[in-house]
CSV table of C-alpha atoms and ligand atoms in Angstrom, one decimal:
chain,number,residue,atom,x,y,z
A,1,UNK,CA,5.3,269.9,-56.2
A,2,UNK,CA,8.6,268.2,-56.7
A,3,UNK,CA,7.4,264.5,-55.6
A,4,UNK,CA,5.1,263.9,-58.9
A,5,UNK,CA,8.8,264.2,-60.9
A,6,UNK,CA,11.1,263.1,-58.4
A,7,UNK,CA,9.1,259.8,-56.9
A,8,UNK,CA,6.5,259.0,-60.0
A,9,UNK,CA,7.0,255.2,-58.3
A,10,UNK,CA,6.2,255.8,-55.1
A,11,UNK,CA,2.9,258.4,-56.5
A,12,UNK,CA,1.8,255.5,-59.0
A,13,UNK,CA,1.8,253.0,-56.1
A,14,UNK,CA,-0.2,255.1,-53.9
A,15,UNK,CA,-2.6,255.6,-56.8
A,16,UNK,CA,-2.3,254.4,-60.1
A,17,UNK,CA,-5.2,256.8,-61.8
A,18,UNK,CA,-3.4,259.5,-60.0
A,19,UNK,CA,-2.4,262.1,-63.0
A,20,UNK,CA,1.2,263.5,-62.9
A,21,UNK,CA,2.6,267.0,-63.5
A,22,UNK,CA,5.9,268.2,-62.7
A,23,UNK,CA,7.2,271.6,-61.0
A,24,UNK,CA,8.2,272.7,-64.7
A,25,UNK,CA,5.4,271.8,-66.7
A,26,UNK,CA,2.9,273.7,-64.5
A,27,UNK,CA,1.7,275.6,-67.5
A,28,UNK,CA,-0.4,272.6,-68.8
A,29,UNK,CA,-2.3,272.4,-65.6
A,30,UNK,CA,-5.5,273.2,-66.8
A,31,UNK,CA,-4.9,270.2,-69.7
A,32,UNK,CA,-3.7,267.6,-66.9
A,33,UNK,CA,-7.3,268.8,-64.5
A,34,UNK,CA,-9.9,268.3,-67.4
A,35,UNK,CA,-8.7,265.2,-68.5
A,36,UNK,CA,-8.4,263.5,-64.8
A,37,UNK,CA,-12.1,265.3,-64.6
A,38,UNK,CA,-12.6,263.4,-67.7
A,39,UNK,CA,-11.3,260.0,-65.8
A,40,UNK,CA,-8.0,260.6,-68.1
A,41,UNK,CA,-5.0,259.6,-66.4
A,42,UNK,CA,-2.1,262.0,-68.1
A,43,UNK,CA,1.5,262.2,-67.0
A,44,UNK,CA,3.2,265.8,-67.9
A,45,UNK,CA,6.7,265.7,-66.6
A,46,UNK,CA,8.7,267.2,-68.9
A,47,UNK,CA,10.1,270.7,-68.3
A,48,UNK,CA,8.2,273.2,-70.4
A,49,UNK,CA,9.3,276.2,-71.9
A,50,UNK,CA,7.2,278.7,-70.4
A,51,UNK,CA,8.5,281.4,-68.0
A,52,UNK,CA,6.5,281.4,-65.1
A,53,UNK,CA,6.6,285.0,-64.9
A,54,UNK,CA,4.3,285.2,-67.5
A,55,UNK,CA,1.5,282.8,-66.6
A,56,UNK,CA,-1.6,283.3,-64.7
A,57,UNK,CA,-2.4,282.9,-61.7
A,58,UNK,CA,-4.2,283.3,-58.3
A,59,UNK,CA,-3.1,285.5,-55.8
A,60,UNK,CA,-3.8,283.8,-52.3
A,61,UNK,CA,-3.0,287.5,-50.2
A,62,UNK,CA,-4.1,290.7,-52.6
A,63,UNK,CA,-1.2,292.3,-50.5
A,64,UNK,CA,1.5,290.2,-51.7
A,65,UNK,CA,2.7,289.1,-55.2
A,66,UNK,CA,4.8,285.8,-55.3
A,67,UNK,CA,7.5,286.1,-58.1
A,68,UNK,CA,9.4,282.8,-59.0
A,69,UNK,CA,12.7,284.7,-60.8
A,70,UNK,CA,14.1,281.2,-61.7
A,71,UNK,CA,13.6,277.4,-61.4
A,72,UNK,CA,16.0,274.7,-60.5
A,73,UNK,CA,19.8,275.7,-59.1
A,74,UNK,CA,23.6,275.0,-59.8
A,75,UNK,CA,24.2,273.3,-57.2
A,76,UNK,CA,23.9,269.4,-56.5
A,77,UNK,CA,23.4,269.1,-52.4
A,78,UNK,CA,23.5,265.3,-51.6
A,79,UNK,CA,20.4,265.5,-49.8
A,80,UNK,CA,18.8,266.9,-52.2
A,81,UNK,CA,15.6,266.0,-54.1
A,82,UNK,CA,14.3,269.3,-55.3
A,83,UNK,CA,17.2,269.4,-57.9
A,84,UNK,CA,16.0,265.9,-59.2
A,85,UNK,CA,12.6,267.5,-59.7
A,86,UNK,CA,14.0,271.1,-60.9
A,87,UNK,CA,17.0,270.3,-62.4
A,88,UNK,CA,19.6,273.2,-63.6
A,89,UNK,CA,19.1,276.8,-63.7
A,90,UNK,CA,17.3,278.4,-65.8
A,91,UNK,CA,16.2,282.0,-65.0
A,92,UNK,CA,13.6,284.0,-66.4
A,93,UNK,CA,13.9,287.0,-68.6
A,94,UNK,CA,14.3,290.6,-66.1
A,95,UNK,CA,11.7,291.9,-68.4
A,96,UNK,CA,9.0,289.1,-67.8
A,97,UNK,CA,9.5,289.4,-63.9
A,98,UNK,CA,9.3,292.9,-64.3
A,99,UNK,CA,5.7,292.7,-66.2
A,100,UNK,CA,4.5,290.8,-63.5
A,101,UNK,CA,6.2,293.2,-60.4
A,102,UNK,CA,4.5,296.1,-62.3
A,103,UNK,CA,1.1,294.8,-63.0
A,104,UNK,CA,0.8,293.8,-59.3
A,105,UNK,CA,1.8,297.2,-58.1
A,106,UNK,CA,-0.8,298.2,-59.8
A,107,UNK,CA,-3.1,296.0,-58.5
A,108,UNK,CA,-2.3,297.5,-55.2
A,109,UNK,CA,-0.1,295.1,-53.9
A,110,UNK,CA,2.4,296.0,-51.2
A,111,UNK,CA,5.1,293.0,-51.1
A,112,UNK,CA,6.9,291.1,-53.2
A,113,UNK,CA,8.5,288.0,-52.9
A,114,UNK,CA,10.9,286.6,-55.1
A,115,UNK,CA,11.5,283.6,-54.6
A,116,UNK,CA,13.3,279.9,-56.5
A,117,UNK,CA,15.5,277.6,-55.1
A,118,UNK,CA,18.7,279.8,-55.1
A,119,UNK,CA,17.7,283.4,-55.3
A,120,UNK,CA,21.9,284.3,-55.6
A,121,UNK,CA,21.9,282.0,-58.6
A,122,UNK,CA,19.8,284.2,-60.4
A,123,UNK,CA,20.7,285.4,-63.9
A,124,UNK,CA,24.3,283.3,-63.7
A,125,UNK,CA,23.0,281.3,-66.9
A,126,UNK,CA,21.6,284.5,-68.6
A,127,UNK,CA,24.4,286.8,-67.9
A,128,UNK,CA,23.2,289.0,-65.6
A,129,UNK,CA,22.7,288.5,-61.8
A,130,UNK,CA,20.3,288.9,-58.3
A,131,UNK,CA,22.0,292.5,-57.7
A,132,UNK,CA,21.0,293.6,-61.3
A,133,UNK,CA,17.7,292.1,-61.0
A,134,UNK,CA,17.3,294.4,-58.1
A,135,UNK,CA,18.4,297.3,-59.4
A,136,UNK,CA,16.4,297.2,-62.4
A,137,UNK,CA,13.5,296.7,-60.8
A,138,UNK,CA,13.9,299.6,-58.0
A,139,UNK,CA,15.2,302.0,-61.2
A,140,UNK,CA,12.0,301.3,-63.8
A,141,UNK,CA,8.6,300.1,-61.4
A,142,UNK,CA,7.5,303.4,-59.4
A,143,UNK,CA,5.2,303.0,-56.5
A,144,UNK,CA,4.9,301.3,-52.8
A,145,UNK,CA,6.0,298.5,-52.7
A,146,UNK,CA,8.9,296.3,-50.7
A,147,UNK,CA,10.8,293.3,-52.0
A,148,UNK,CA,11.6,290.2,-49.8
A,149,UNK,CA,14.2,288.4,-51.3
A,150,UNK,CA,13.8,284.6,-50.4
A,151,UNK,CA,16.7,282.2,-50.1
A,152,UNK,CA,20.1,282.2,-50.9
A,153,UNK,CA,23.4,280.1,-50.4
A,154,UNK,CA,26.5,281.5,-49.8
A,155,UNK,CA,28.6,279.8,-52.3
A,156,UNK,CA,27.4,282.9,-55.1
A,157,UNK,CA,27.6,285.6,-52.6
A,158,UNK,CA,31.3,284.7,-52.0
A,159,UNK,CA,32.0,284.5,-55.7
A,160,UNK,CA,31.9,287.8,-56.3
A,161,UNK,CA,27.8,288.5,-55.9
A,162,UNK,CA,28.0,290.0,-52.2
A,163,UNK,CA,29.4,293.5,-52.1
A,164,UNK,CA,26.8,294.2,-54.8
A,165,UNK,CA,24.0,292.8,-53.4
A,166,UNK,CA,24.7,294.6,-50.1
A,167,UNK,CA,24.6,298.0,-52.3
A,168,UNK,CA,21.2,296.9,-54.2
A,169,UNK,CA,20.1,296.1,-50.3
A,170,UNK,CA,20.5,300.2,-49.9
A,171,UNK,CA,17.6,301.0,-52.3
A,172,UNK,CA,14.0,301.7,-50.0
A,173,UNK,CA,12.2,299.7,-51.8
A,174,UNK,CA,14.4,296.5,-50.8
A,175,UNK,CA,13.4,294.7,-46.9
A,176,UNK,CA,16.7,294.6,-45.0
A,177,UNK,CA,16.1,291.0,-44.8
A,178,UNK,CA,18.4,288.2,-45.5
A,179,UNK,CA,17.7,284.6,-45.6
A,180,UNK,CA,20.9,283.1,-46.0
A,181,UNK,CA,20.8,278.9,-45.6
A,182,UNK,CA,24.4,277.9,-43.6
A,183,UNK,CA,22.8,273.7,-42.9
A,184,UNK,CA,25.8,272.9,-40.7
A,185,UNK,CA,28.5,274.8,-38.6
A,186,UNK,CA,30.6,272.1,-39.4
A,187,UNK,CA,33.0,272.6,-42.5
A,188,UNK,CA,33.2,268.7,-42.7
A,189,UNK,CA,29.5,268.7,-42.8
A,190,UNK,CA,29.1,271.1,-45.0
A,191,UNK,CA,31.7,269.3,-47.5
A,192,UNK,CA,29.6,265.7,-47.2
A,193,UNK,CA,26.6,268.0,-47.8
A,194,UNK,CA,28.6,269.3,-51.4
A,195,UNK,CA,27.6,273.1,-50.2
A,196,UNK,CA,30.6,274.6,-52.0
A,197,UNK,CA,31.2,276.9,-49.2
A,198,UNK,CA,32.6,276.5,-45.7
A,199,UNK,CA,31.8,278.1,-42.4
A,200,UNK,CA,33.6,281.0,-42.7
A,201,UNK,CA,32.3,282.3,-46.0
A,202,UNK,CA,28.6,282.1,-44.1
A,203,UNK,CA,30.5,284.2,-41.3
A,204,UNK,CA,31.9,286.3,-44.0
A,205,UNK,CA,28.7,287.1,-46.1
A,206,UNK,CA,26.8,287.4,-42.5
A,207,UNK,CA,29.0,290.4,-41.5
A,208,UNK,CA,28.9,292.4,-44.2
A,209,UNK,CA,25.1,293.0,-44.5
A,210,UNK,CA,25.1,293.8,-41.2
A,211,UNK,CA,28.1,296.0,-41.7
A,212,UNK,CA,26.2,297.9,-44.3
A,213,UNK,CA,22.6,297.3,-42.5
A,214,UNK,CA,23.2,296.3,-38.8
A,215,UNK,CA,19.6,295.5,-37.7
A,216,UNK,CA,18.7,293.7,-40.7
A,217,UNK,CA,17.0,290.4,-40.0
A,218,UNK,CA,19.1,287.2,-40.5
A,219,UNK,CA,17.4,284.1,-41.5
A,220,UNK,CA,19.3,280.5,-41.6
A,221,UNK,CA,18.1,276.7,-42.1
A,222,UNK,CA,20.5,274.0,-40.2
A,223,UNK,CA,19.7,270.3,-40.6
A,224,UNK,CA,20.9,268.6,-38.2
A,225,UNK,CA,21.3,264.9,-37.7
A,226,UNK,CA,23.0,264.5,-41.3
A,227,UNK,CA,24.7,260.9,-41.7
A,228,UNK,CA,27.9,262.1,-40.9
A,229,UNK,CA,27.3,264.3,-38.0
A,230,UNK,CA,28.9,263.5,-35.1
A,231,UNK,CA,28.7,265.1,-31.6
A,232,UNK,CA,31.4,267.8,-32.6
A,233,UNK,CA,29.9,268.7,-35.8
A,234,UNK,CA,26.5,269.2,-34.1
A,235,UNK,CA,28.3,271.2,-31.4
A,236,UNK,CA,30.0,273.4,-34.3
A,237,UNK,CA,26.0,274.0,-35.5
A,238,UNK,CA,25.0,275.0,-31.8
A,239,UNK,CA,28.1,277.6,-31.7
A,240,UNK,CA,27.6,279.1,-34.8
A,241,UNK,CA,24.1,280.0,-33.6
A,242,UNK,CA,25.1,281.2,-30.4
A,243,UNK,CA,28.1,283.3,-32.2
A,244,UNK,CA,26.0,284.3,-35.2
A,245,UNK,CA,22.6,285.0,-33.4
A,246,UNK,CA,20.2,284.6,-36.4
A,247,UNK,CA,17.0,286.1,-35.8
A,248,UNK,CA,15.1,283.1,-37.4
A,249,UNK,CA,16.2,279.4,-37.7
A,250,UNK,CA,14.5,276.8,-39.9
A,251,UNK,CA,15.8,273.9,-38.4
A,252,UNK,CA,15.1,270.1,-39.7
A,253,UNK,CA,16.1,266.9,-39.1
A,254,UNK,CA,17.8,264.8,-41.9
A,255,UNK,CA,15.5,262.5,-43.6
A,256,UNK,CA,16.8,260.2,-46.8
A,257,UNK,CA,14.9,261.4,-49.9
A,258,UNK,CA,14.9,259.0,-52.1
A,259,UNK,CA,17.0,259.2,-54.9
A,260,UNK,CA,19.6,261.1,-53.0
A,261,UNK,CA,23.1,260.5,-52.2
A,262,UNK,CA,22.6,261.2,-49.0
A,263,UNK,CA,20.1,258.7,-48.8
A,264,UNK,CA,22.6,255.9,-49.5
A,265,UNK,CA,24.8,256.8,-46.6
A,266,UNK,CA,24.1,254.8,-42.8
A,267,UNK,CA,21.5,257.0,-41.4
A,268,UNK,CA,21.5,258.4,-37.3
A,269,UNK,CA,19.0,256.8,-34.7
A,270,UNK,CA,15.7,258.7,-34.5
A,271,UNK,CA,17.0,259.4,-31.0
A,272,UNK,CA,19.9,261.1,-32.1
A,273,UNK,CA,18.1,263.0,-34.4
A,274,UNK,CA,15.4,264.0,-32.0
A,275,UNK,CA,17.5,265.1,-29.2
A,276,UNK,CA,19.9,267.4,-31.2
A,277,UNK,CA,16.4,268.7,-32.9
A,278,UNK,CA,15.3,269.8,-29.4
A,279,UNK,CA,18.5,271.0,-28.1
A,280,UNK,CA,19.2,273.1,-31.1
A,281,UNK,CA,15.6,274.0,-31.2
A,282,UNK,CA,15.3,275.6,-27.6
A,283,UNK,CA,18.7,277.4,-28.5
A,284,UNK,CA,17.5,279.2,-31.0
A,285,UNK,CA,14.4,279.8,-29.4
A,286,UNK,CA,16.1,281.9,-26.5
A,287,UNK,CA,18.5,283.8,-29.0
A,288,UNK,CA,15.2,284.4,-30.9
A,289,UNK,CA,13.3,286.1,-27.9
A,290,UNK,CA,16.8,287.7,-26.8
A,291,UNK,CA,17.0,289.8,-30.7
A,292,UNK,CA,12.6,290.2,-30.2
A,293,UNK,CA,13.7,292.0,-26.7
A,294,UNK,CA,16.0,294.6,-28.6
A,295,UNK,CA,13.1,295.6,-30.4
A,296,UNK,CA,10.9,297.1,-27.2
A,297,UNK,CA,10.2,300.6,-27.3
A,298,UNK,CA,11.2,300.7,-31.1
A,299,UNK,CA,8.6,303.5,-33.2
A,300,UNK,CA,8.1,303.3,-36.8
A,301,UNK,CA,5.7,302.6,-39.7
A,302,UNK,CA,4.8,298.8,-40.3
A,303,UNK,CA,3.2,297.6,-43.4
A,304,UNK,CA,0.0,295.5,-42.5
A,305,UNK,CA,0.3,292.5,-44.9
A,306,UNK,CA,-1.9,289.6,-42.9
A,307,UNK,CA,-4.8,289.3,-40.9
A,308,UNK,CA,-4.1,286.2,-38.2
A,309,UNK,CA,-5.9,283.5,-37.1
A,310,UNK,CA,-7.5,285.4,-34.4
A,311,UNK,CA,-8.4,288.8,-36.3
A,312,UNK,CA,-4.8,290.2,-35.3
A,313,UNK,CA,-3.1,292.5,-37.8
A,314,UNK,CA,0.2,291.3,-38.7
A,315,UNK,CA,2.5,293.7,-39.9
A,316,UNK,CA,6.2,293.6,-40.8
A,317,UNK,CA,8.5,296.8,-40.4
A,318,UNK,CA,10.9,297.5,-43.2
A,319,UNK,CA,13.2,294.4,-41.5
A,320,UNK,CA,10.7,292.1,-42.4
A,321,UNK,CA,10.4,291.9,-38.6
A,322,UNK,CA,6.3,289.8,-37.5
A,323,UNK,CA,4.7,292.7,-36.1
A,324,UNK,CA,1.5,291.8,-34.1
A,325,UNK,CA,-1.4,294.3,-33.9
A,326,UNK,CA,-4.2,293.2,-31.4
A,327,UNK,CA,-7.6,295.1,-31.5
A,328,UNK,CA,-7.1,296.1,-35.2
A,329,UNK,CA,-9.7,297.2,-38.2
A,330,UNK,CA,-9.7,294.4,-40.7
A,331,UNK,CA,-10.0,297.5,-43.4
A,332,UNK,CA,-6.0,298.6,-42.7
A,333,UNK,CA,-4.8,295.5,-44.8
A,334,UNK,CA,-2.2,296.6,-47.2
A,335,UNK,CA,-1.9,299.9,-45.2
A,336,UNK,CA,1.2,301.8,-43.7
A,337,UNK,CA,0.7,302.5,-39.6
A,338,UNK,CA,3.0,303.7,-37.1
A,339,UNK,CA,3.5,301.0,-34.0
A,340,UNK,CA,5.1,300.7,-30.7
A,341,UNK,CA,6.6,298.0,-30.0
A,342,UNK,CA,6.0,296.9,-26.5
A,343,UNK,CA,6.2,293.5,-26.1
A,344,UNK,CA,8.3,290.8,-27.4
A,345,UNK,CA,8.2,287.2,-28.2
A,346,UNK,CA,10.7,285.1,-30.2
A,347,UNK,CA,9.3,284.9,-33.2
A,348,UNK,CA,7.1,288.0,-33.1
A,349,UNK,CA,6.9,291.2,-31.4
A,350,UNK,CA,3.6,292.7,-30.9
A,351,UNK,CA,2.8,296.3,-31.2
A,352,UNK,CA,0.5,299.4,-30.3
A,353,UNK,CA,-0.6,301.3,-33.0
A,354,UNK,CA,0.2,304.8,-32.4
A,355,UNK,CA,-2.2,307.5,-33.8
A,356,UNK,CA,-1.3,308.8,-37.2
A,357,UNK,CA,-2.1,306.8,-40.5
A,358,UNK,CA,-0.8,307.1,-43.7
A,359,UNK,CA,-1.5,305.2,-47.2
B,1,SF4,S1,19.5,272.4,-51.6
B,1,SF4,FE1,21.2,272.6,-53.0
B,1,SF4,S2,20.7,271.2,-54.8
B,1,SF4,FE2,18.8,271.6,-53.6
B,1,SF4,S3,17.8,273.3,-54.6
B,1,SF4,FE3,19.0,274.2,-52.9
B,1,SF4,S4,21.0,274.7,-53.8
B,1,SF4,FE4,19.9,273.3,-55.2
């Protein structure tokens, strides 16, 4: 992770053998293990040039192939310590994440997920961009497969990414799913925070998806509690979730990374930050359930991509949306089925698998 990089300090004083390896030097891993195994403490912190793309690695789900498209962003978010530990942009070749898209397709994997720190950064140091990326993918690798798309900030989909991401969004192979991080409904906020963007632009990029996709599924982060948060700005936060109704909301509470501006400025009381965490967090928990409720009585496929806790299928329809199968055959992982949706919860529906099966 990032804290080996970012805090080497803090990791040293916790334990001095411990060995070190950054979030961009992951290629030497097996180097860094044998000599700790070897009671050799190594530190390997600086970036490498290997595109992760290319490297080996373990798949955790055989339904779903995790595809970091680039490391580090252009942005520098006061709050920030990822971008200590990352650094700037740098994307990887299309053609490397497409060798590992296709091999994994035909491995018989059903998702992808790209992910980095700023998926809408992508390509703006190589040329090229996230819509492109898209494209290209959907137009050369063949097969069944979806794409999630993880993160983004709307500072590159105002700046001239958006219309053509919402026309990449129109090829099947693409989850109508957007995860778009707003972190305050405050424009003063979000100017302390150095977002780049303001309130409106989240509004702006929000309403043309759904324009062009109107049940896709909107995902948002919101810290709340930031240094210079007052009681208005926090109120702005809780308006633009009841206005906006995102279907998900990661919410956190601000907490001084070291090394960060953010970290320098007079921090909140822990009470402040609790009770707006609560607030905002049973807000979002009844717009959740109130979007979940649309869903009832929806039929359509699901792709079965998890088996819970509990032996439940999990599924998720082509808007990324938690389906829930009770009572389900371990066997149907990775397999299409057609659902009913008859109950909903807020961050889940569950469903009734109807008769038909297909591949
Ligand atoms: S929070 Fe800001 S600085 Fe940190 S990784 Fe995301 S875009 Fe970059």
């Amino acid at each position: 992770g990032c804290m080996a990089k970012a805090e080497p300090d803090v990791v040293g004083k916790i334990n001095p053998q411990a060995s070190l390896i950054g979030p961009n030097s992951i290629d030497r891993v097996v180097e860094v293990v044998n000599n700790a195994l070897r009671g050799i403490r190594t530190s390997m912190l600086e970036d490498s040039l290997a595109e992760k793309p290319g490297l080996p690695h373990v798949r955790l789900n055989p339904v779903i192939e995790i595809v970091e498209i680039s490391t580090g962003c252009l942005l520098n978010c006061s709050f920030c310590q990822t971008k200590l530990a990352r650094g700037n942009l740098r994307s990887y070749r299309p053609e490397m994440i497409r060798r590992q898209i296709e091999a994994a397709v035909n491995d018989g994997c059903r998702e992808i997920w790209l992910t980095s720190q700023d998926n809408s950064a992508y390509g703006l140091d190589i040329g090229t961009n996230l819509a492109e990326l898209l494209s290209s993918i959907c137009r050369n690798i063949n097969g069944d497969y979806l794409i999630r798309v993880g993160m983004m900030n709307p500072l590159h989909l105002k700046k001239g990414l958006l219309n053509k991401l919402v026309k990449a969004y129109d090829d099947q192979h693409l989850f109508k799913f957007l995860h778009l991080c707003v972190q305050s409904g405050s424009d003063d906020v979000l100017r302390d925070m150095r977002r780049g963007y303001t309130v409106s632009d989240f509004y702006e990029c929000v309403k043309t998806f759904r324009e062009a996709h109107p049940d896709i599924t909107l995902m948002t982060d919101i810290i709340v509690g930031y240094p210079t948060e007052d009681e208005k700005d926090f109120e702005a936060s809780v308006k633009l979730v009841m206005n906006v109704k995102p279907d998900f909301v990661n919410i956190s509470r601000f907490y001084p990374r070291p090394g960060t501006a953010a970290a320098r400025l007079k921090p909140q009381p822990p009470r402040v930050l609790n009770e707006r965490s609560k607030i905002l967090t049973e807000i979002c928990r009844k717009v959740a359930l109130e979007k979940s409720e649309r869903w009832i009585g929806w039929e359509g496929p699901v792709l079965i991509d998890e088996i819970g806790q509990h032996g439940e299928l999990v599924a998720r329809n082509i808007y990324y949306r938690p389906v829930v199968i009770n009572g389900g055959d371990r066997s149907l992982l990775g397999r299409i089925v057609n659902v009913e949706i008859v109950e909903a919860r807020p961050y889940c529906l569950i469903g009734k698998a109807k008769p038909a099966t297909s591949n």
